[in-house]
């Protein structure tokens, strides 16, 4: 049976998602957006490249949520970006309204799907998605850690002049300035990255590592500052496709995702970026490991910022 992925939001990330999924023949794709013609136009364009790209996924666009029917996975990018003059609360309130309505429709039309949320503020939006759909927590997850980890690995690879493919580096915690890069276990195919930096740079290694961490934390903002309109879209889409592939193919990949915690890492009742096994049931389980004191402290700071986002959202009535 052919698998089906629904993309809710047909903006920048939605467009790249559709293209990547079709090119990989991962599943049939339907894109739903409220802007008339936008999802239909983008999907027609991608369909017309099928002959050249040699793919036969069916790709369709719609302005109606009915199109979500029979979806195995829903990837949600619906929302608005923060505009000049808009407060954090304004953004939270607008996107919460959008995610609530998207969630109602996912619940109605794709009740058995696994939902991957990308819309920001991620930690709050994934919490709201689960609350409204009432899907089990393993079927509602957020994309942030795969992207943050990829950025961290890329910057380490550039510094060490090695292929990014061989760098393993994980970023945990919430999606924002307080994210927690796990330096201790960063490695180049098993060779400790920290030691490689020390051998290369001696006493300067710490400063260089700090700069890499800072750049990882600010990476989203760096892209926004360059683009001037809009935020990153290639890398968030690639990250979500990696998650969707792990689920559809039941790969049991270990990826950093926003997963709901039931006591793991000392946290209960919140979504946080942690390593989890991704398989046919979504987040199959969280892989807990011992954090050191410094990491624990960073994780705590990150948890507090996630809590604040969620509490602000509740204060606004969601
Ligand atoms: N249902 C469906 N689509 C919607 C809805 C809705 N209720 N409300 C808004 N949209 C659509 C918009 O019409 C737009 O096409 O969501 C799309 C968002 O696309 P972009 O503004 O291009 O945003 P994008 O760059 O794709 O990022 C999407 O992901 O990383 C986060 O911060 C980012 O929250 C943002 C989201």
Coordinates of N, CA and C and ligand atoms in Angstrom, one line a residue, residues 8-14 32-35 38 65 76-81 95 98 101-102 118-121 230-233 236, ligand 1:
X8 N 0.9 20.4 6.2 CA 0.0 21.4 6.5 C 0.8 22.7 6.6
X9 N 0.6 23.6 5.7 CA 1.5 24.8 5.5 C 2.2 24.5 4.2
X10 N 2.0 25.4 3.3 CA 2.7 25.3 2.0 C 3.6 26.4 1.7
X11 N 4.2 26.9 2.7 CA 5.1 28.1 2.5 C 6.5 27.6 2.1
X12 N 7.5 28.2 2.6 CA 8.9 27.9 2.3 C 9.3 26.5 2.6
X13 N 9.1 26.1 3.9 CA 9.5 24.8 4.4 C 8.6 23.7 3.7
X14 N 7.3 24.0 3.6 CA 6.3 23.1 3.0 C 6.8 22.7 1.5
X32 N -1.6 21.2 2.2 CA -2.8 22.0 2.5 C -2.4 23.3 3.0
X33 N -3.0 24.4 2.4 CA -2.7 25.7 2.8 C -3.9 26.5 2.7
X34 N -4.0 27.6 3.4 CA -5.2 28.5 3.3 C -5.2 29.4 2.1
X35 N -4.0 29.6 1.6 CA -3.9 30.6 0.5 C -4.3 29.9 -0.8
X38 N -2.0 28.4 -3.9 CA -0.6 28.2 -3.5 C -0.2 26.7 -3.4
X65 N -9.1 20.8 4.3 CA -8.5 19.8 5.2 C -8.9 18.4 4.9
X76 N 3.6 19.7 10.1 CA 2.9 20.9 10.3 C 3.9 22.1 10.3
X77 N 3.7 23.0 9.3 CA 4.5 24.2 9.2 C 3.6 25.4 9.2
X78 N 2.3 25.2 9.4 CA 1.4 26.4 9.3 C 1.7 27.4 10.4
X79 N 1.6 28.6 10.1 CA 1.8 29.6 11.0 C 2.3 30.9 10.4
X80 N 2.5 31.9 11.2 CA 3.1 33.2 10.6 C 4.4 33.4 11.3
X81 N 5.3 34.1 10.6 CA 6.6 34.4 11.2 C 6.4 35.7 12.0
X95 N -0.2 32.1 16.3 CA 0.2 30.8 15.9 C -0.6 29.7 16.8
X98 N -3.8 29.2 15.1 CA -3.6 28.5 13.8 C -3.4 27.0 14.2
X101 N -6.5 25.1 15.2 CA -7.5 24.8 14.2 C -6.9 23.6 13.3
X102 N -5.6 23.7 13.1 CA -4.9 22.6 12.3 C -5.1 21.3 13.1
X118 N 6.6 21.6 13.2 CA 7.8 22.4 12.9 C 7.6 23.8 13.3
X119 N 6.3 24.2 13.3 CA 5.9 25.6 13.5 C 6.5 26.1 14.9
X120 N 6.9 27.4 14.9 CA 7.4 28.0 16.1 C 6.4 28.8 16.8
X121 N 6.6 29.1 18.1 CA 7.6 28.5 19.0 C 7.4 27.1 19.3
X230 N 11.9 36.1 5.8 CA 11.7 34.7 6.1 C 12.9 34.1 6.8
X231 N 12.7 32.8 7.2 CA 13.7 32.1 8.0 C 14.1 30.8 7.2
X232 N 15.0 30.1 7.9 CA 15.6 28.9 7.2 C 14.5 28.0 6.7
X233 N 14.7 27.4 5.6 CA 13.7 26.4 5.1 C 14.3 25.1 4.5
X236 N 15.4 22.9 7.9 CA 14.3 22.4 8.6 C 13.6 21.3 7.9
Ligands
LIG1 N1 -3.7 26.2 7.7 C1 -2.8 25.9 6.7 N2 -1.8 26.7 6.4 C2 -1.7 27.9 7.0 C3 -2.6 28.2 8.1 C4 -3.7 27.3 8.4 N3 -4.6 27.6 9.3 N4 -2.2 29.5 8.5 C5 -1.1 29.8 7.8 N5 -0.8 28.9 6.9 C6 0.3 28.8 5.9 C7 0.6 30.2 5.3 O1 -0.4 30.5 4.3 C8 2.0 29.9 4.7 O2 1.9 29.5 3.4 O3 1.5 28.5 6.6 C9 2.5 28.8 5.6 C10 3.8 29.2 6.4 O4 4.8 29.3 5.5 P1 6.0 30.4 5.6 O5 5.4 31.7 6.1 O6 6.7 30.4 4.3 O7 6.9 29.8 6.8 P2 8.0 28.8 6.7 O8 9.3 29.4 6.4 O9 7.6 27.6 5.8 O10 8.1 28.3 8.2 C11 7.0 27.7 8.8 O11 8.2 26.7 10.6 O12 10.4 27.0 11.3 C12 9.1 27.4 11.5 O13 9.4 29.6 12.4 C13 8.9 28.8 11.3 O14 6.8 28.9 12.3 C14 7.5 28.9 11.1 C15 7.2 27.6 10.3

